[in-house]
Structure formats: structure tokens, C-alpha cells
mmCIF file of C-alpha atoms and ligand atoms in Angstrom:
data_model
loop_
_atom_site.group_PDB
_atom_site.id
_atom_site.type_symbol
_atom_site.label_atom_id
_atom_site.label_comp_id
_atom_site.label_asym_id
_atom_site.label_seq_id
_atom_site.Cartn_x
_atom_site.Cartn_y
_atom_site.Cartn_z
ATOM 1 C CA UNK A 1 -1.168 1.224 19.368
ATOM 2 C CA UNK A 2 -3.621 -0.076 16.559
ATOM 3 C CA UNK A 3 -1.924 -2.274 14.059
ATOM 4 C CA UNK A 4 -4.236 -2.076 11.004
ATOM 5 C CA UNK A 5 -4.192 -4.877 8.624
ATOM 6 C CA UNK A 6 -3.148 -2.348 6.032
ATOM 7 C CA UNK A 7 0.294 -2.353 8.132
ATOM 8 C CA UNK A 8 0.898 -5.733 8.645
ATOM 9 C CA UNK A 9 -0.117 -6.504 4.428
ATOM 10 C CA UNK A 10 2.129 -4.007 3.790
ATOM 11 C CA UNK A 11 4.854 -5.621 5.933
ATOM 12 C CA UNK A 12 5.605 -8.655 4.174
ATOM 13 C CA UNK A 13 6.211 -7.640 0.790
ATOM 14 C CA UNK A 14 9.489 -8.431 1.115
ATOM 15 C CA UNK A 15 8.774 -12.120 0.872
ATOM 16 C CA UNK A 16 5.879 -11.812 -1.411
ATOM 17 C CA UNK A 17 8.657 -10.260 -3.695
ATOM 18 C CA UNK A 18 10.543 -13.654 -2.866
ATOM 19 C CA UNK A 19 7.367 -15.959 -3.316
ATOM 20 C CA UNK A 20 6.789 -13.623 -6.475
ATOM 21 C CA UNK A 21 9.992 -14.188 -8.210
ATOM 22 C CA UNK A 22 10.079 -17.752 -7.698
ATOM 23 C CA UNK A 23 6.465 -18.386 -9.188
ATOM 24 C CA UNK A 24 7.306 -16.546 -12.335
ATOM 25 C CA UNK A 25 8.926 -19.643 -14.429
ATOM 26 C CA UNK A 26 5.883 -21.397 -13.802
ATOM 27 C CA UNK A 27 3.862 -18.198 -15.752
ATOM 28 C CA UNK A 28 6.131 -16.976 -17.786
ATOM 29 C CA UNK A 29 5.230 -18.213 -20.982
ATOM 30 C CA UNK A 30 1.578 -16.840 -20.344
ATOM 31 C CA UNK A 31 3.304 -13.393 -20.247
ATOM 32 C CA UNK A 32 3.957 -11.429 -24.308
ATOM 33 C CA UNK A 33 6.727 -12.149 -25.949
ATOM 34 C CA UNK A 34 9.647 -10.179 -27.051
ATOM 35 C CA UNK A 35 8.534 -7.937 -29.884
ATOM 36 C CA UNK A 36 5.016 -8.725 -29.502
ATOM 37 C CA UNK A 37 3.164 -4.617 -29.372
ATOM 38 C CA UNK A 38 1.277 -4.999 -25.783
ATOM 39 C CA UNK A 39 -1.104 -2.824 -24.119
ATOM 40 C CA UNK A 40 -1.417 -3.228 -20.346
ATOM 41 C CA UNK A 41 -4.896 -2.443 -18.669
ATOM 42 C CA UNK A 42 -6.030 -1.742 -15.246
ATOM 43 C CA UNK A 43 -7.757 0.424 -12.356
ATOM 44 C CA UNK A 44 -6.576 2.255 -9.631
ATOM 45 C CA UNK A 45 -3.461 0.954 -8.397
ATOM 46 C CA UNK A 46 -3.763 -1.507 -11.002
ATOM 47 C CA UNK A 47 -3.764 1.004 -13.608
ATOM 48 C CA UNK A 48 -0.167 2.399 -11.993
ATOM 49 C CA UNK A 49 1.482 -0.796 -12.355
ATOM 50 C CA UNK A 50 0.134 -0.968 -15.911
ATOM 51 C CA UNK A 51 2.053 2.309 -16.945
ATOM 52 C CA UNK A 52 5.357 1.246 -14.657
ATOM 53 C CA UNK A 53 4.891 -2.216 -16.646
ATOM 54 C CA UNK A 54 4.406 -0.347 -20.267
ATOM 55 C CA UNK A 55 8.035 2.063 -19.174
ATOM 56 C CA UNK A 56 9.500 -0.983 -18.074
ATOM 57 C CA UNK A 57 9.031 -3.409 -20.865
ATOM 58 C CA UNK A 58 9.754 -0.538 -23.571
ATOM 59 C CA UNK A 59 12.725 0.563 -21.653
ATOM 60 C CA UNK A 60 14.077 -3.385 -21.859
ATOM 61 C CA UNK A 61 13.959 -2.982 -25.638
ATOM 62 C CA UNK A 62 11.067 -5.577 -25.140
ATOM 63 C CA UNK A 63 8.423 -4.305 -27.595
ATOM 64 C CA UNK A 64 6.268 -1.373 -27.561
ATOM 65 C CA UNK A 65 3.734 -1.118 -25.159
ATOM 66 C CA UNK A 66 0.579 0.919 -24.159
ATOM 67 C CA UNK A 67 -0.800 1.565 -21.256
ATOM 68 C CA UNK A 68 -4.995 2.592 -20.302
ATOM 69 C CA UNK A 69 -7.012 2.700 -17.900
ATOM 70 C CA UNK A 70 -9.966 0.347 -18.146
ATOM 71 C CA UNK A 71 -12.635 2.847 -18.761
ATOM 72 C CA UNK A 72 -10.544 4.804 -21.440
ATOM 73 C CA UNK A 73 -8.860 1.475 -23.547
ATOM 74 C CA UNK A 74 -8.736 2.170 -27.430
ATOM 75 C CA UNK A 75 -10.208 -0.520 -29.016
ATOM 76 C CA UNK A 76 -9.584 0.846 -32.383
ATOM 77 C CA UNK A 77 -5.842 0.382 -32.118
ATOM 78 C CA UNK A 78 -4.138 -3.014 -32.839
ATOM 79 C CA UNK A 79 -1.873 -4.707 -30.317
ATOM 80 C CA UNK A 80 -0.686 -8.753 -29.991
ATOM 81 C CA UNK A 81 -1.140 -9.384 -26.428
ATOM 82 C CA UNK A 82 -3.101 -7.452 -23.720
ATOM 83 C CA UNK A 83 -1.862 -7.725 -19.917
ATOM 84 C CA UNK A 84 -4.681 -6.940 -17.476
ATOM 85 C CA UNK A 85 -4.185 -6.250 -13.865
ATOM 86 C CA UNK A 86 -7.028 -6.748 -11.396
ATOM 87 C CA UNK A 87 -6.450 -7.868 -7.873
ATOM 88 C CA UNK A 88 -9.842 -8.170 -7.050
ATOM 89 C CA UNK A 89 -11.404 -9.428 -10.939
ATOM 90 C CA UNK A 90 -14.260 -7.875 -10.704
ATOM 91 C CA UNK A 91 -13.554 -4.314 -11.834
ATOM 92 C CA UNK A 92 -16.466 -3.232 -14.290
ATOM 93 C CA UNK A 93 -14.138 -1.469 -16.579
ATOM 94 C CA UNK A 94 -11.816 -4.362 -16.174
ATOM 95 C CA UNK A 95 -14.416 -7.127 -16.966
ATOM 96 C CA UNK A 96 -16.124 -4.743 -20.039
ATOM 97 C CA UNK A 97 -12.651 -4.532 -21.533
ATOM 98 C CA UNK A 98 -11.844 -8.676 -21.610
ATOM 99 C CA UNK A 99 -15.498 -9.248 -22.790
ATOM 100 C CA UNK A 100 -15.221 -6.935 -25.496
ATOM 101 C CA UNK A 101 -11.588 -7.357 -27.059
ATOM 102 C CA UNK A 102 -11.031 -10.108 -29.717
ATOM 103 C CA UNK A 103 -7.333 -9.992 -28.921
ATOM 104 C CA UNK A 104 -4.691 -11.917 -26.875
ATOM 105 C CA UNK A 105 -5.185 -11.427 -23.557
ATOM 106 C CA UNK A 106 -3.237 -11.949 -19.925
ATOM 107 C CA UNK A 107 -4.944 -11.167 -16.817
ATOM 108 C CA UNK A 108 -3.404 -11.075 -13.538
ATOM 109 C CA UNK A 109 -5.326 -11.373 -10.358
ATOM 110 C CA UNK A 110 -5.859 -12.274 -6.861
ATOM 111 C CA UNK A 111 -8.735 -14.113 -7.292
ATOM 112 C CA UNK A 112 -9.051 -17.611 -9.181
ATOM 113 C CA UNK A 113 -12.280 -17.953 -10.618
ATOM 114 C CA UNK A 114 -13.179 -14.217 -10.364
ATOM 115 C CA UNK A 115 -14.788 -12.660 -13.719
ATOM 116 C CA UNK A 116 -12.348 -11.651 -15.322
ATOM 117 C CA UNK A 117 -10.866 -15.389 -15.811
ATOM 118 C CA UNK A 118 -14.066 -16.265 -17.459
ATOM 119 C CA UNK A 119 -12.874 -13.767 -20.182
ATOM 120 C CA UNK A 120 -9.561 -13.720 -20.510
ATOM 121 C CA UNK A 121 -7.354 -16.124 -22.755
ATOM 122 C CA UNK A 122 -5.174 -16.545 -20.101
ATOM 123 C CA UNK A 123 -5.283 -16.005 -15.898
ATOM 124 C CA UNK A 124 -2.432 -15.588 -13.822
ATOM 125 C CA UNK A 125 -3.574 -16.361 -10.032
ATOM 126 C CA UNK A 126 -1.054 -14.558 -7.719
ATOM 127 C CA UNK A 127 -3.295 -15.556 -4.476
ATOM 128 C CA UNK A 128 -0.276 -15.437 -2.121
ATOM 129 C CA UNK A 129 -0.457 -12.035 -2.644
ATOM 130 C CA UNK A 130 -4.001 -10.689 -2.023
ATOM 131 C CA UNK A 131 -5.415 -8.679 0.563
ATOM 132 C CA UNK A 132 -7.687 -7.843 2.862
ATOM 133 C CA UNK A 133 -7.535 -4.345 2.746
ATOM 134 C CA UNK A 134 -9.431 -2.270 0.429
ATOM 135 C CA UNK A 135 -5.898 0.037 -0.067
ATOM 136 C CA UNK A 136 -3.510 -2.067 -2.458
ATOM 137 C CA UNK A 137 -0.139 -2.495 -1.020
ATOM 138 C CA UNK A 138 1.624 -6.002 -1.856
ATOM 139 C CA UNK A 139 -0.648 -6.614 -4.439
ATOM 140 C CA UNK A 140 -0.039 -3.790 -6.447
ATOM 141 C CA UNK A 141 3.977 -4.222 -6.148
ATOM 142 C CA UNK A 142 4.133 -8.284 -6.627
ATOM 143 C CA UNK A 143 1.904 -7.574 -9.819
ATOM 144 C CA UNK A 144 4.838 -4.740 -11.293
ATOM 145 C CA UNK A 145 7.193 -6.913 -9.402
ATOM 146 C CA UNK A 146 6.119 -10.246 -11.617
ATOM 147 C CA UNK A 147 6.334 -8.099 -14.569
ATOM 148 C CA UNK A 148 9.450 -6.212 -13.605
ATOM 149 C CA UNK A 149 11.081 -9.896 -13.128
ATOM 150 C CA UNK A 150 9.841 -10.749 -16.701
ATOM 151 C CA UNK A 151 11.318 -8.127 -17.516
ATOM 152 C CA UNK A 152 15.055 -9.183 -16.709
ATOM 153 C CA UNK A 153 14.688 -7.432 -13.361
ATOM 154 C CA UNK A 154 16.083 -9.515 -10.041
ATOM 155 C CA UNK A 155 13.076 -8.987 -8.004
ATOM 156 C CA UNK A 156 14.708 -11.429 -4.985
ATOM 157 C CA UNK A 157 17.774 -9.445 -4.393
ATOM 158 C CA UNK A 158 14.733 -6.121 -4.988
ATOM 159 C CA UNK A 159 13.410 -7.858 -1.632
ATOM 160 C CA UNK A 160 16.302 -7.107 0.813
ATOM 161 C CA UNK A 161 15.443 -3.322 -0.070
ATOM 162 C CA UNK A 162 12.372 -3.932 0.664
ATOM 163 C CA UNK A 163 12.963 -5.083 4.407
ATOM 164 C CA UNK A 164 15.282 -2.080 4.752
ATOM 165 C CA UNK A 165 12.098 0.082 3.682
ATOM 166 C CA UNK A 166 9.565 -1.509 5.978
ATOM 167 C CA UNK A 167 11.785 -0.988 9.015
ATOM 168 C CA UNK A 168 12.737 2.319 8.108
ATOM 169 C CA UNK A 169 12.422 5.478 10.283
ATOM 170 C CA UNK A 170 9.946 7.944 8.268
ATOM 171 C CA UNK A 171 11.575 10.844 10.049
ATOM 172 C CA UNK A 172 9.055 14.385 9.804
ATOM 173 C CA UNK A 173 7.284 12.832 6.733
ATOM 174 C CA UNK A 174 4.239 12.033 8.330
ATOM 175 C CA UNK A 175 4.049 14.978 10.004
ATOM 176 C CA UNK A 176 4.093 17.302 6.014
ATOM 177 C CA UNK A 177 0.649 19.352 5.065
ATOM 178 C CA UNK A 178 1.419 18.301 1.541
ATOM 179 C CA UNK A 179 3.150 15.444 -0.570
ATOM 180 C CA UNK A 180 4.626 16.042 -4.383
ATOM 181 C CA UNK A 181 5.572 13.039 -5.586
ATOM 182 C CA UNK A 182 8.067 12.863 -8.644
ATOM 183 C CA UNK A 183 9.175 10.207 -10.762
ATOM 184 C CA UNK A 184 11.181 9.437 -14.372
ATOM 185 C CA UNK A 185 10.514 6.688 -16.625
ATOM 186 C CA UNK A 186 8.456 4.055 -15.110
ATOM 187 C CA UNK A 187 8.785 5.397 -12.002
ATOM 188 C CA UNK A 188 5.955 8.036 -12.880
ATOM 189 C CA UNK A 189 4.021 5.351 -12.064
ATOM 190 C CA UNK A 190 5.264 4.575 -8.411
ATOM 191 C CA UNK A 191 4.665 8.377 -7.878
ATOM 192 C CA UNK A 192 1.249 7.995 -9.168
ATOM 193 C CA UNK A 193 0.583 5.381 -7.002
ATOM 194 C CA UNK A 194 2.340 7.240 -3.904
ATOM 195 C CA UNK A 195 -0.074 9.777 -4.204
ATOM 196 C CA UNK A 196 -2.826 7.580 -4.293
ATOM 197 C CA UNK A 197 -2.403 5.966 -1.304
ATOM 198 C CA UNK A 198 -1.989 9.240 0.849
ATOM 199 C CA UNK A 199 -5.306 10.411 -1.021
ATOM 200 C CA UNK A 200 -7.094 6.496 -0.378
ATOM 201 C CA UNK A 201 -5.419 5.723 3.445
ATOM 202 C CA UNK A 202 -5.392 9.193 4.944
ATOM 203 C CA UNK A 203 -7.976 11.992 2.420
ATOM 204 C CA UNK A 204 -4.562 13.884 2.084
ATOM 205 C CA UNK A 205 -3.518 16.448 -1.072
ATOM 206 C CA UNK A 206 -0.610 15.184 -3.010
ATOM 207 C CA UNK A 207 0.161 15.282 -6.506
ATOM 208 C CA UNK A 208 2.406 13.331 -8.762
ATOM 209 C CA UNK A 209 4.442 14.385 -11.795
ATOM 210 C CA UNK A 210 7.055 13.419 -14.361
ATOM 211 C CA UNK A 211 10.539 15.118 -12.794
ATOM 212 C CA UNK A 212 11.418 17.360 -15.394
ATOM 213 C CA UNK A 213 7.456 18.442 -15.840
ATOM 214 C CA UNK A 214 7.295 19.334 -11.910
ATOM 215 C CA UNK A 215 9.510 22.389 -13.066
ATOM 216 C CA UNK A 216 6.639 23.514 -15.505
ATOM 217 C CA UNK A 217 4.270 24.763 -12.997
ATOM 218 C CA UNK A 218 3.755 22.391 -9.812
ATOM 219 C CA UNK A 219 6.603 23.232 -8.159
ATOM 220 C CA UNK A 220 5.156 26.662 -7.267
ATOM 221 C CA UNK A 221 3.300 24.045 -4.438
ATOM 222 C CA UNK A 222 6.868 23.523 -2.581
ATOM 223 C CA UNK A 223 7.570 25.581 0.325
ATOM 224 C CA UNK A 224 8.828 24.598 4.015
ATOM 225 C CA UNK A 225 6.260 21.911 5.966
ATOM 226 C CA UNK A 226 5.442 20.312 2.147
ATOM 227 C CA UNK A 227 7.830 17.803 0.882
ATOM 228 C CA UNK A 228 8.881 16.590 -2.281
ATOM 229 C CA UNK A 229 9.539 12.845 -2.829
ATOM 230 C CA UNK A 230 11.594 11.591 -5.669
ATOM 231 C CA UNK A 231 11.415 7.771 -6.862
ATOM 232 C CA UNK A 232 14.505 6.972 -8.695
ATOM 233 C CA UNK A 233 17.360 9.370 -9.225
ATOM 234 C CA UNK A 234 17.222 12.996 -9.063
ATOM 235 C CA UNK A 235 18.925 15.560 -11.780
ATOM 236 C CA UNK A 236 21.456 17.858 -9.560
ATOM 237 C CA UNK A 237 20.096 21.430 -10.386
ATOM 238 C CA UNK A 238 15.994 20.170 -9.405
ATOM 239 C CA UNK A 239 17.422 18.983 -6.281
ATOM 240 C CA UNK A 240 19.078 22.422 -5.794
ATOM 241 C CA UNK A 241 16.240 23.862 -6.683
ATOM 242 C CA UNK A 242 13.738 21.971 -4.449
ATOM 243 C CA UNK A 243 16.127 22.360 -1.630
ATOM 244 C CA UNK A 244 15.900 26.306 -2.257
ATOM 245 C CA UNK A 245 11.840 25.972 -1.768
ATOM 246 C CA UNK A 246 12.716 25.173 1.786
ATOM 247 C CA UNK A 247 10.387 21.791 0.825
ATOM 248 C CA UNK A 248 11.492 18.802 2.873
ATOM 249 C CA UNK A 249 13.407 16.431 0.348
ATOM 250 C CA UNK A 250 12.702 12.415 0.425
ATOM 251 C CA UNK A 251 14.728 10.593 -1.798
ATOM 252 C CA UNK A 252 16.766 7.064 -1.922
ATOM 253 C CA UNK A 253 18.909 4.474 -3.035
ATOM 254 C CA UNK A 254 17.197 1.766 -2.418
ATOM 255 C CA UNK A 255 15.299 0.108 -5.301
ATOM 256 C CA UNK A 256 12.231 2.867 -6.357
ATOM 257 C CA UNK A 257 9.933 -0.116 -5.729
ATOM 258 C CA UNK A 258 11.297 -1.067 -2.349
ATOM 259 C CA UNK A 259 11.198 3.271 -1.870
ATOM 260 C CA UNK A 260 7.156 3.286 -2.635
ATOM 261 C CA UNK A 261 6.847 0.778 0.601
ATOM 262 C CA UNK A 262 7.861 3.993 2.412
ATOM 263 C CA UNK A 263 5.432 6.303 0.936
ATOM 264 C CA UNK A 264 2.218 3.792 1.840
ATOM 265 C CA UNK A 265 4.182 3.586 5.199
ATOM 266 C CA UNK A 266 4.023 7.245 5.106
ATOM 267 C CA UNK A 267 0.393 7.423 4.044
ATOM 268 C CA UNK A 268 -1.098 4.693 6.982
ATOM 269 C CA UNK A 269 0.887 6.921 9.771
ATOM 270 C CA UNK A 270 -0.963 10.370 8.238
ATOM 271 C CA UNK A 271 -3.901 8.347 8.299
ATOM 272 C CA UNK A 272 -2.887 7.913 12.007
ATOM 273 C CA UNK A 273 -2.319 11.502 13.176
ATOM 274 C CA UNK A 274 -5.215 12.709 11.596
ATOM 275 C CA UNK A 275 -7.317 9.859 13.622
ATOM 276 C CA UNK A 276 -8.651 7.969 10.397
ATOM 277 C CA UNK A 277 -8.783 4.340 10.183
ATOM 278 C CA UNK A 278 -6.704 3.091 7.006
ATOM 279 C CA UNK A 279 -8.768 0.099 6.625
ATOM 280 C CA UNK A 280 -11.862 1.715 6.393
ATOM 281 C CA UNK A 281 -10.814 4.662 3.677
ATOM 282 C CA UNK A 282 -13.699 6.999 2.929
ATOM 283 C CA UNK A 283 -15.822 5.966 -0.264
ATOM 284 C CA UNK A 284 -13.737 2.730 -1.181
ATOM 285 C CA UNK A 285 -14.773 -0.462 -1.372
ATOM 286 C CA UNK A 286 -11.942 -3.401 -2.396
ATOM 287 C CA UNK A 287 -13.485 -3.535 -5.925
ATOM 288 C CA UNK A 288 -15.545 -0.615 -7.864
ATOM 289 C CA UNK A 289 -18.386 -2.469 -9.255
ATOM 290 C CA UNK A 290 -20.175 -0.034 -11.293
ATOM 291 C CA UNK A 291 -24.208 -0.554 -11.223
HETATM 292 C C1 F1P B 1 -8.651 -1.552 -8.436
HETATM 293 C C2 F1P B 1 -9.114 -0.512 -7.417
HETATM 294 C C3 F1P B 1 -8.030 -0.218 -6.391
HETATM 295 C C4 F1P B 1 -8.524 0.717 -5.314
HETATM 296 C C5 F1P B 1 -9.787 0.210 -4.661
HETATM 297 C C6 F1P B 1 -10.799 -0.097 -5.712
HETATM 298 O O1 F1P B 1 -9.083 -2.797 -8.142
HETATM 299 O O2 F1P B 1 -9.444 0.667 -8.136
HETATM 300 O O3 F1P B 1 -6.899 0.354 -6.996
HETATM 301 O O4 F1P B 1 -7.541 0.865 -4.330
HETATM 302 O O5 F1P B 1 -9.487 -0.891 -3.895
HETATM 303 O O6 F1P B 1 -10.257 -0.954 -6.724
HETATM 304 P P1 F1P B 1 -8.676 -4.146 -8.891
HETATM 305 O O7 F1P B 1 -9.252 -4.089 -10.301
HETATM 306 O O8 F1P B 1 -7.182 -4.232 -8.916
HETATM 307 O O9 F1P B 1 -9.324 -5.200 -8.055
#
């Protein structure tokens, strides 16, 4: 059977979690400081790991922090130190925010030497962990990763959860017509991201909410064949609930990061049975350069 390079990227995130944590000292004074008010910027995937980065650093008791996507940044509000997140650094949106901006910034890519380092105060060059696919997979979780580590967060012991999700069996998952994915915290953002990647890798409905809001409306979606997937922990009466819908229920233990490795496992193998090739996802190119 085809092994796309989507698959084997996605398989070693484990030790670019490893080769992530260990690089951080040498970046981590690049990075805001406690206290300092930070908004975190981004696209795509990038702009996922921006909001799990914002609920993670607030959550530490780190300093408030903002997240945007790059097309919809507020320029008219005042922050210390920006973060930016491209893997590729050439995101219009991305590039338009650095060269505007008069404050502070930190951008994190793939790519030294890429556009957005021409802007930006500071780069961050996490080239270990680029890609060649156009769908983000290790990138997107050694950028949150870095950040989660900065955070006080013990991304190399994070990696042997990681192994256990990338040899995991996916069960009937693949096989759902439809994916809600749920999340609390800063793991909205994994569930944001989860339902990207079915959407980029395999053109396949799923939606993504905050737990508690999935009550308010979305869960009407759940019945038997669907499933409902749950980073992080789940309150008892929504799992009786959900389990009532007849919905098929994905949830874990492992670390939520290490969890999301199953859902782009997930979305490459519905790519799969629906004969479409991950690597080539329809109307994405590895950066949006807008004309
Ligand atoms: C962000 C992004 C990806 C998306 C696609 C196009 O790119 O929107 O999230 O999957 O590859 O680009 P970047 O700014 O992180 O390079």
C-alpha cells in the first residue's frame, strides 16, 4: 500500500518533540517574558497553535495573551511581544502583519531566510521540523510543542505518548460519515486543527467546538456512524449524553497533543478509503500567497 509522505512526516513527531525540547534553551530568551501581554499570530494550522499557545500561556499564569488570525490582527490594541507562527514564511497575511506592526515581535518558522525573518525582530528557525507536505503535521505540533515547553510543559516525556499514538489501532474511525471534534481550554485548538486536517487530507465534514458549547446546538449532528472526539478530559454527564446519541466516542489519556497525532492519522486513512491522495489535497498549496 501507498505510504504518502504525509504518513511518514507525521510518523516521527515523536522525536521532533525530543529534538524540539532540547533546542528550546538555545531560544528561549527570544520567546515573551513572564507578564509581558502577548498576542500570537498565524494561518491555518498555524493560527491553531496560536490559540492553544494564547490558552496555554494564560492558563500558566504567564501573562495575558491574544490570539488572531493574520488577516483579522487588531492593530489598534497594545501588546509587548508578538509570537508569529509560519512554517512556510511566506504567508501574505503573515508577512503584511510583521511589516506593518511597530511592536516586539517573535516569529517561528521552517524556513531561515524566508520573508517573514526580514521583518521580524526576532526568527526562530525550527528546520528539523519542516515538511514536505502541503498538510501540517509535525510542524504544527513542534511549534505548540516549543511553546508548550516554554511554557513549563515536559514536552520529552509528551513524546513517549506520542509513539503510543502513531502506532495506535484507529479502530472504526476511519470508517465515520462525520467527525465532531471537542475540546476545553487550549485544547479548542487541537480540535480546531483536527478538523482541519480531515477537511485539508480527505474533503471530509467535521466541525470543532468548545465542550460545554457542543451542548448548545451541534450536538443535534451526533447519531450512530458519526463520532465525537474529545481532546482532553470529558465532563461525566456529556459523555452520557454523547453515548445516548448512539455517536461513536474517541477519547484518551494520553497527552491531547500526542491524541491529535491520531486524528491526522485518522484523516490520511479517510483520505485513503475515499481514494484521494493526501499529498496532493484539493486547492492547497504549502503556502497561500495571496496575489
Ligand atoms: C499556513 C497554511 C497551512 C495550510 C496550507 C497553507 O501556512 O495555511 O495551515 O495547511 O499548507 O498554509 P504557514 O504560514 O504556516 O506556512
Amino acid at each position: 500500500m501507498t505510504k504518502y509522505i504525509c504518513e511518514s512526516e507525521l510518523a516521527t513527531q515523536a522525536d521532533i518533540w525530543r529534538q524540539t525540547a532540547a533546542f528550546l534553551p538555545s531560544v528561549a530568551h527570544l520567546l515573551p517574558k513572564h507578564g509581558a501581554r502577548v498576542a500570537a499570530v498565524g494561518c491555518g494550522s498555524s493560527w491553531f497553535m496560536s490559540q492553544g499557545y494564547a490558552a496555554v500561556r494564560e492558563a500558566a499564569g504567564n501573562g495575558e495573551t491574544d490570539f488572531y488570525a493574520g488577516s483579522e490582527f487588531n492593530f489598534t490594541r497594545k501588546y509587548d511581544h508578538l509570537v508569529v507562527i509560519s512554517r512556510s514564511g511566506t504567508t501574505t497575511e503573515i508577512v503584511e502583519v510583521l511589516q506593518k506592526t511597530k511592536i516586539p515581535t517573535t516569529v517561528i518558522t521552517a524556513v531561515a531566510g524566508s520573508p517573514v525573518t526580514q521583518f521580524a525582530t526576532h526568527s526562530i528557525i525550527m528546520d528539523f521540523a519542516d515538511e514536505v507536505s502541503v498538510v501540517q503535521t509535525r510542524w504544527a505540533t513542534a511549534a505548540l510543542g516549543l511553546l508548550r515547553a516554554h511554557n513549563g510543559f515536559d514536552l520529552a516525556a509528551a513524546a513517549k505518548d506520542a509513539e503510543i499514538a502513531i502506532n495506535s489501532d484507529l479502530g472504526d474511525l476511519p470508517k465515520v460519515e462525520q467527525i465532531s471534534f471537542l475540546g476545553r481550554g487550549w485544547t479548542v485548538a487541537l480540535a480546531q486543527e483536527a478538523g482541519l486536517k480531515t477537511r485539508e487530507a480527505a474533503q471530509f465534514w467535521s466541525e470543532a467546538y468548545p465542550q460545554f458549547d457542543y451542548r448548545h446546538g451541534p450536538m443535534s449532528i451526533a447519531q450512530k456512524g458519526r463520532a465525537v472526539w474529545v481532546f482532553g478530559e470529558l465532563d461525566p454527564k456529556l459523555e452520557a449524553e454523547i453515548i445516548a446519541t448512539g455517536a461513536l466516542l474517541e477519547k484518551s489519556s494520553l497527552d491531547p497533543m500526542a491524541h491529535l497525532i491520531r486524528a491526522q492519522r485518522v484523516a490520511i486513512e479517510i483520505a485513503k478509503l475515499k481514494g484521494l491522495d493526501p499529498d496532493h489535497p484539493r486547492g492547497l498549496s504549502r503556502s497561500v500567497i495571496l496575489g
